Amino acid sequence: KAGVTQTPRYLIKTRGQQVTLSCSPISGHRSVSWYQQTPGQGLQFLFEYFSETQRNKGNFPGRFSGRQFSNSRSEMNVSTLELGDSALYLCASSLATSGSYLDTQYFGPGTRLTVL
Amino acid sequence: AQSVTQLDSQVPVFEEAPVELRCNYSSSVSVYLFWYVQYPNQGLQLLLKYLSGSTLVKGINGFEAEFNKSQTSFHLRKPSVHISDTAEYFCAVSENNAGNMLTFGGGTRLMVKP
């Protein structure tokens, strides 16, 4: 079975631009979560989507948004980019059978975003 | 809100020596506990998890961890490390009503020396 894939793997943007990152979960997985990893703040939870609905949200400004499609693929968008948004963005998927809350999360390799 | 503290940012150790990576958490409710490993330029891989039951949890690659509720700790151990264990290790918690939202510690870089 293919793992979690994230595209693109690397991205360079300038301040003020917006960016969209994509995540394809493992086949059959219904939950997708997003995390931001930076040297200063570490790994921080952004949001989780399950059956096209946002189920949990971390403490990030409204510039960070996401969505999930009917095939469970997910995108996250960051508008009006700031230098501090430079980070590795990780996506994780899990089965979430019967809407259960806790299944093992499988992480993708991440998208490294650099904001200049 | 929960928080996770990994007491050591770096742990150097010689090959074939034992190692313990420390993790303490704070939470006002029951939690689930996890250890993940991250190799350079890769995502996170689950090593082991504690949901309930036996407090000693065995994971992949010879790692194990022990949940200590009274000390709110979940330390990771391996009796004999290999060069290939060199990586960043993250402890994480999830409160039992928080879905898949994980709170991570700051990470511990394990450096195995020949």
mmCIF file of C-alpha atoms in Angstrom:
data_model
loop_
_atom_site.group_PDB
_atom_site.id
_atom_site.type_symbol
_atom_site.label_atom_id
_atom_site.label_comp_id
_atom_site.label_asym_id
_atom_site.label_seq_id
_atom_site.Cartn_x
_atom_site.Cartn_y
_atom_site.Cartn_z
ATOM 1 C CA LYS A 1 0.000 0.000 0.000
ATOM 2 C CA ALA A 2 1.320 3.427 -0.868
ATOM 3 C CA GLY A 3 2.100 5.714 2.063
ATOM 4 C CA VAL A 4 1.009 9.264 2.661
ATOM 5 C CA THR A 5 2.154 11.492 -0.161
ATOM 6 C CA GLN A 6 2.616 15.220 -0.023
ATOM 7 C CA THR A 7 3.129 17.608 -2.893
ATOM 8 C CA PRO A 8 5.140 19.551 -3.573
ATOM 9 C CA ARG A 9 8.102 18.452 -1.460
ATOM 10 C CA TYR A 10 9.805 21.837 -1.623
ATOM 11 C CA LEU A 11 8.385 25.278 -2.198
ATOM 12 C CA ILE A 12 9.807 28.783 -2.196
ATOM 13 C CA LYS A 13 7.490 31.763 -1.897
ATOM 14 C CA THR A 14 7.823 35.443 -1.070
ATOM 15 C CA ARG A 15 6.132 37.386 1.712
ATOM 16 C CA GLY A 16 2.547 38.284 1.001
ATOM 17 C CA GLN A 17 1.933 35.436 -1.405
ATOM 18 C CA GLN A 18 -0.349 32.507 -0.702
ATOM 19 C CA VAL A 19 0.392 28.812 -0.966
ATOM 20 C CA THR A 20 -1.537 25.560 -1.224
ATOM 21 C CA LEU A 21 -0.115 22.249 -0.062
ATOM 22 C CA SER A 22 -1.602 18.886 -0.909
ATOM 23 C CA CYS A 23 -1.811 15.623 0.978
ATOM 24 C CA SER A 24 -2.998 12.248 -0.290
ATOM 25 C CA PRO A 25 -3.709 9.852 2.587
ATOM 26 C CA ILE A 26 -3.201 6.128 2.602
ATOM 27 C CA SER A 27 -5.986 4.415 0.698
ATOM 28 C CA GLY A 28 -8.970 3.854 2.986
ATOM 29 C CA HIS A 29 -7.889 6.394 5.586
ATOM 30 C CA ARG A 30 -10.537 8.968 6.399
ATOM 31 C CA SER A 31 -8.775 11.302 8.802
ATOM 32 C CA VAL A 32 -6.084 13.761 7.764
ATOM 33 C CA SER A 33 -4.180 15.972 10.181
ATOM 34 C CA TRP A 34 -1.691 18.743 9.492
ATOM 35 C CA TYR A 35 1.297 19.793 11.593
ATOM 36 C CA GLN A 36 3.851 22.556 11.326
ATOM 37 C CA GLN A 37 7.450 21.819 12.311
ATOM 38 C CA THR A 38 9.924 24.633 12.957
ATOM 39 C CA PRO A 39 13.237 24.700 14.843
ATOM 40 C CA GLY A 40 11.872 27.269 17.288
ATOM 41 C CA GLN A 41 8.348 26.020 17.989
ATOM 42 C CA GLY A 42 8.786 22.338 17.257
ATOM 43 C CA LEU A 43 5.843 20.283 16.052
ATOM 44 C CA GLN A 44 2.503 22.014 16.342
ATOM 45 C CA PHE A 45 -0.934 20.751 15.415
ATOM 46 C CA LEU A 46 -2.742 22.798 12.784
ATOM 47 C CA PHE A 47 -6.037 20.985 12.146
ATOM 48 C CA GLU A 48 -7.671 17.632 11.521
ATOM 49 C CA TYR A 49 -10.256 16.726 8.916
ATOM 50 C CA PHE A 50 -12.570 13.745 8.965
ATOM 51 C CA SER A 51 -15.224 13.061 6.338
ATOM 52 C CA GLU A 52 -14.709 16.513 4.816
ATOM 53 C CA THR A 53 -15.305 18.262 8.150
ATOM 54 C CA GLN A 54 -12.802 19.983 10.364
ATOM 55 C CA ARG A 55 -12.825 18.010 13.604
ATOM 56 C CA ASN A 56 -10.053 19.724 15.556
ATOM 57 C CA LYS A 57 -8.164 22.974 15.207
ATOM 58 C CA GLY A 58 -4.912 24.144 16.725
ATOM 59 C CA ASN A 59 -3.940 27.622 17.789
ATOM 60 C CA PHE A 60 -3.012 29.184 14.464
ATOM 61 C CA PRO A 61 -4.273 32.411 12.863
ATOM 62 C CA GLY A 62 -7.022 32.400 10.291
ATOM 63 C CA ARG A 63 -4.447 32.722 7.495
ATOM 64 C CA PHE A 64 -4.072 28.969 7.848
ATOM 65 C CA SER A 65 -6.974 27.026 6.428
ATOM 66 C CA GLY A 66 -7.647 23.603 5.058
ATOM 67 C CA ARG A 67 -10.184 21.388 3.452
ATOM 68 C CA GLN A 68 -10.792 17.751 2.699
ATOM 69 C CA PHE A 69 -12.328 16.291 -0.414
ATOM 70 C CA SER A 70 -14.700 13.351 -0.770
ATOM 71 C CA ASN A 71 -11.787 11.048 -1.651
ATOM 72 C CA SER A 72 -10.121 12.069 1.672
ATOM 73 C CA ARG A 73 -7.366 14.033 -0.036
ATOM 74 C CA SER A 74 -6.655 17.247 1.814
ATOM 75 C CA GLU A 75 -5.218 20.632 1.069
ATOM 76 C CA MET A 76 -4.008 23.354 3.356
ATOM 77 C CA ASN A 77 -3.706 26.967 2.370
ATOM 78 C CA VAL A 78 -1.674 29.749 3.886
ATOM 79 C CA SER A 79 -2.524 33.263 2.787
ATOM 80 C CA THR A 80 -0.442 36.430 3.131
ATOM 81 C CA LEU A 81 2.730 34.505 3.866
ATOM 82 C CA GLU A 82 5.097 35.731 6.558
ATOM 83 C CA LEU A 83 8.756 34.879 7.080
ATOM 84 C CA GLY A 84 7.783 32.918 10.180
ATOM 85 C CA ASP A 85 5.673 30.563 8.095
ATOM 86 C CA SER A 86 8.844 28.935 6.805
ATOM 87 C CA ALA A 87 8.579 25.395 8.073
ATOM 88 C CA LEU A 88 8.178 21.742 7.296
ATOM 89 C CA TYR A 89 4.468 21.002 6.958
ATOM 90 C CA LEU A 90 3.584 17.423 7.786
ATOM 91 C CA CYS A 91 0.418 15.608 6.940
ATOM 92 C CA ALA A 92 -0.743 12.476 8.743
ATOM 93 C CA SER A 93 -3.557 10.104 7.932
ATOM 94 C CA SER A 94 -5.386 7.495 9.974
ATOM 95 C CA LEU A 95 -8.189 4.994 9.445
ATOM 96 C CA ALA A 96 -10.632 6.589 11.896
ATOM 97 C CA THR A 97 -12.892 3.536 11.590
ATOM 98 C CA SER A 98 -16.450 4.176 12.700
ATOM 99 C CA GLY A 99 -15.433 7.710 13.520
ATOM 100 C CA SER A 100 -13.215 6.480 16.353
ATOM 101 C CA TYR A 101 -10.926 9.089 17.636
ATOM 102 C CA LEU A 102 -7.713 7.287 18.085
ATOM 103 C CA ASP A 103 -6.007 5.365 15.338
ATOM 104 C CA THR A 104 -2.350 5.227 14.511
ATOM 105 C CA GLN A 105 -1.339 8.240 12.472
ATOM 106 C CA TYR A 106 0.949 7.703 9.497
ATOM 107 C CA PHE A 107 3.002 10.706 8.483
ATOM 108 C CA GLY A 108 4.051 11.831 5.040
ATOM 109 C CA PRO A 109 7.543 13.156 4.260
ATOM 110 C CA GLY A 110 6.381 16.761 4.495
ATOM 111 C CA THR A 111 6.508 19.859 2.348
ATOM 112 C CA ARG A 112 9.329 22.242 3.126
ATOM 113 C CA LEU A 113 8.122 25.796 2.645
ATOM 114 C CA THR A 114 10.614 28.644 2.513
ATOM 115 C CA VAL A 115 9.293 32.195 2.633
ATOM 116 C CA LEU A 116 11.690 34.890 1.403
ATOM 117 C CA ALA B 1 -4.239 21.921 28.207
ATOM 118 C CA GLN B 2 -1.646 19.229 28.040
ATOM 119 C CA SER B 3 2.083 19.744 27.606
ATOM 120 C CA VAL B 4 5.046 17.474 26.986
ATOM 121 C CA THR B 5 8.609 17.951 28.160
ATOM 122 C CA GLN B 6 11.545 16.036 26.781
ATOM 123 C CA LEU B 7 14.248 16.726 29.271
ATOM 124 C CA ASP B 8 17.227 16.142 26.998
ATOM 125 C CA SER B 9 17.630 17.902 23.683
ATOM 126 C CA GLN B 10 20.587 15.706 22.743
ATOM 127 C CA VAL B 11 21.740 12.320 23.951
ATOM 128 C CA PRO B 12 25.109 11.034 22.751
ATOM 129 C CA VAL B 13 25.735 7.348 23.318
ATOM 130 C CA PHE B 14 28.159 4.730 22.087
ATOM 131 C CA GLU B 15 27.023 1.904 19.871
ATOM 132 C CA GLU B 16 25.731 -1.173 21.770
ATOM 133 C CA ALA B 17 25.216 0.873 24.954
ATOM 134 C CA PRO B 18 21.767 1.194 26.548
ATOM 135 C CA VAL B 19 19.836 4.426 26.238
ATOM 136 C CA GLU B 20 16.889 6.117 27.930
ATOM 137 C CA LEU B 21 15.107 9.119 26.458
ATOM 138 C CA ARG B 22 13.006 10.927 29.014
ATOM 139 C CA CYS B 23 9.514 12.274 28.565
ATOM 140 C CA ASN B 24 7.210 13.918 31.095
ATOM 141 C CA TYR B 25 3.732 15.224 30.431
ATOM 142 C CA SER B 26 1.082 17.217 32.183
ATOM 143 C CA SER B 27 -2.626 16.872 31.664
ATOM 144 C CA SER B 28 -5.757 17.169 33.731
ATOM 145 C CA VAL B 29 -7.405 14.207 31.999
ATOM 146 C CA SER B 30 -6.482 10.744 30.853
ATOM 147 C CA VAL B 31 -4.029 10.677 27.990
ATOM 148 C CA TYR B 32 -2.688 8.419 25.324
ATOM 149 C CA LEU B 33 1.080 8.452 24.865
ATOM 150 C CA PHE B 34 3.284 7.966 21.838
ATOM 151 C CA TRP B 35 6.880 7.915 20.736
ATOM 152 C CA TYR B 36 7.776 8.825 17.159
ATOM 153 C CA VAL B 37 11.121 8.783 15.358
ATOM 154 C CA GLN B 38 12.156 11.131 12.578
ATOM 155 C CA TYR B 39 15.096 10.368 10.314
ATOM 156 C CA PRO B 40 16.688 13.216 8.329
ATOM 157 C CA ASN B 41 14.455 14.577 5.575
ATOM 158 C CA GLN B 42 11.657 12.188 6.440
ATOM 159 C CA GLY B 43 8.322 12.272 8.193
ATOM 160 C CA LEU B 44 7.550 10.745 11.550
ATOM 161 C CA GLN B 45 7.341 7.018 12.161
ATOM 162 C CA LEU B 46 5.480 5.556 15.124
ATOM 163 C CA LEU B 47 7.721 3.567 17.471
ATOM 164 C CA LEU B 48 5.133 2.626 20.086
ATOM 165 C CA LYS B 49 2.019 3.813 21.864
ATOM 166 C CA TYR B 50 0.293 3.450 25.212
ATOM 167 C CA LEU B 51 -3.487 3.494 25.233
ATOM 168 C CA SER B 52 -4.345 1.388 28.273
ATOM 169 C CA GLY B 53 -3.456 -1.867 29.996
ATOM 170 C CA SER B 54 0.113 -2.956 30.699
ATOM 171 C CA THR B 55 2.331 -0.015 31.530
ATOM 172 C CA LEU B 56 5.301 -1.553 29.700
ATOM 173 C CA VAL B 57 4.904 -1.108 25.997
ATOM 174 C CA LYS B 58 7.106 -2.737 23.377
ATOM 175 C CA GLY B 59 7.588 -1.150 19.995
ATOM 176 C CA ILE B 60 9.506 -1.562 16.793
ATOM 177 C CA ASN B 61 13.290 -1.726 16.421
ATOM 178 C CA GLY B 62 13.766 -3.066 19.954
ATOM 179 C CA PHE B 63 12.429 0.017 21.731
ATOM 180 C CA GLU B 64 10.172 -0.089 24.777
ATOM 181 C CA ALA B 65 8.608 2.499 27.051
ATOM 182 C CA GLU B 66 7.064 2.483 30.488
ATOM 183 C CA PHE B 67 4.060 4.552 31.487
ATOM 184 C CA ASN B 68 4.279 5.860 35.035
ATOM 185 C CA LYS B 69 1.069 7.605 35.992
ATOM 186 C CA SER B 70 2.234 8.844 39.387
ATOM 187 C CA GLN B 71 5.315 10.468 37.868
ATOM 188 C CA THR B 72 3.508 11.433 34.652
ATOM 189 C CA SER B 73 6.348 9.993 32.657
ATOM 190 C CA PHE B 74 6.739 7.843 29.565
ATOM 191 C CA HIS B 75 10.450 7.192 29.130
ATOM 192 C CA LEU B 76 11.760 5.384 26.059
ATOM 193 C CA ARG B 77 14.478 2.749 26.410
ATOM 194 C CA LYS B 78 16.600 0.484 24.286
ATOM 195 C CA PRO B 79 19.065 -1.996 25.795
ATOM 196 C CA SER B 80 21.589 -1.785 22.950
ATOM 197 C CA VAL B 81 21.616 0.926 20.307
ATOM 198 C CA HIS B 82 22.910 0.809 16.745
ATOM 199 C CA ILE B 83 24.339 3.479 14.518
ATOM 200 C CA SER B 84 21.112 3.328 12.536
ATOM 201 C CA ASP B 85 19.166 4.534 15.597
ATOM 202 C CA THR B 86 20.668 7.991 15.141
ATOM 203 C CA ALA B 87 17.614 10.202 14.665
ATOM 204 C CA GLU B 88 15.269 12.666 16.370
ATOM 205 C CA TYR B 89 12.777 11.157 18.793
ATOM 206 C CA PHE B 90 9.509 12.798 19.747
ATOM 207 C CA CYS B 91 7.211 12.036 22.635
ATOM 208 C CA ALA B 92 3.568 12.985 22.115
ATOM 209 C CA VAL B 93 0.301 12.912 24.022
ATOM 210 C CA SER B 94 -3.309 12.989 23.024
ATOM 211 C CA GLU B 95 -6.081 13.621 25.510
ATOM 212 C CA ASN B 96 -8.779 10.992 25.393
ATOM 213 C CA ASN B 97 -11.342 13.379 23.992
ATOM 214 C CA ALA B 98 -9.087 15.268 21.612
ATOM 215 C CA GLY B 99 -9.279 13.068 18.562
ATOM 216 C CA ASN B 100 -6.091 12.796 16.596
ATOM 217 C CA MET B 101 -4.678 16.055 17.925
ATOM 218 C CA LEU B 102 -1.190 15.280 19.180
ATOM 219 C CA THR B 103 0.862 17.534 21.425
ATOM 220 C CA PHE B 104 4.562 16.922 20.888
ATOM 221 C CA GLY B 105 7.586 17.416 23.049
ATOM 222 C CA GLY B 106 10.550 19.376 21.755
ATOM 223 C CA GLY B 107 12.372 16.266 20.590
ATOM 224 C CA THR B 108 15.571 14.492 21.600
ATOM 225 C CA ARG B 109 18.369 14.002 19.126
ATOM 226 C CA LEU B 110 19.937 10.593 19.704
ATOM 227 C CA MET B 111 23.490 10.465 18.417
ATOM 228 C CA VAL B 112 24.996 6.988 18.346
ATOM 229 C CA LYS B 113 28.760 6.973 18.083
ATOM 230 C CA PRO B 114 30.881 4.034 16.900
#
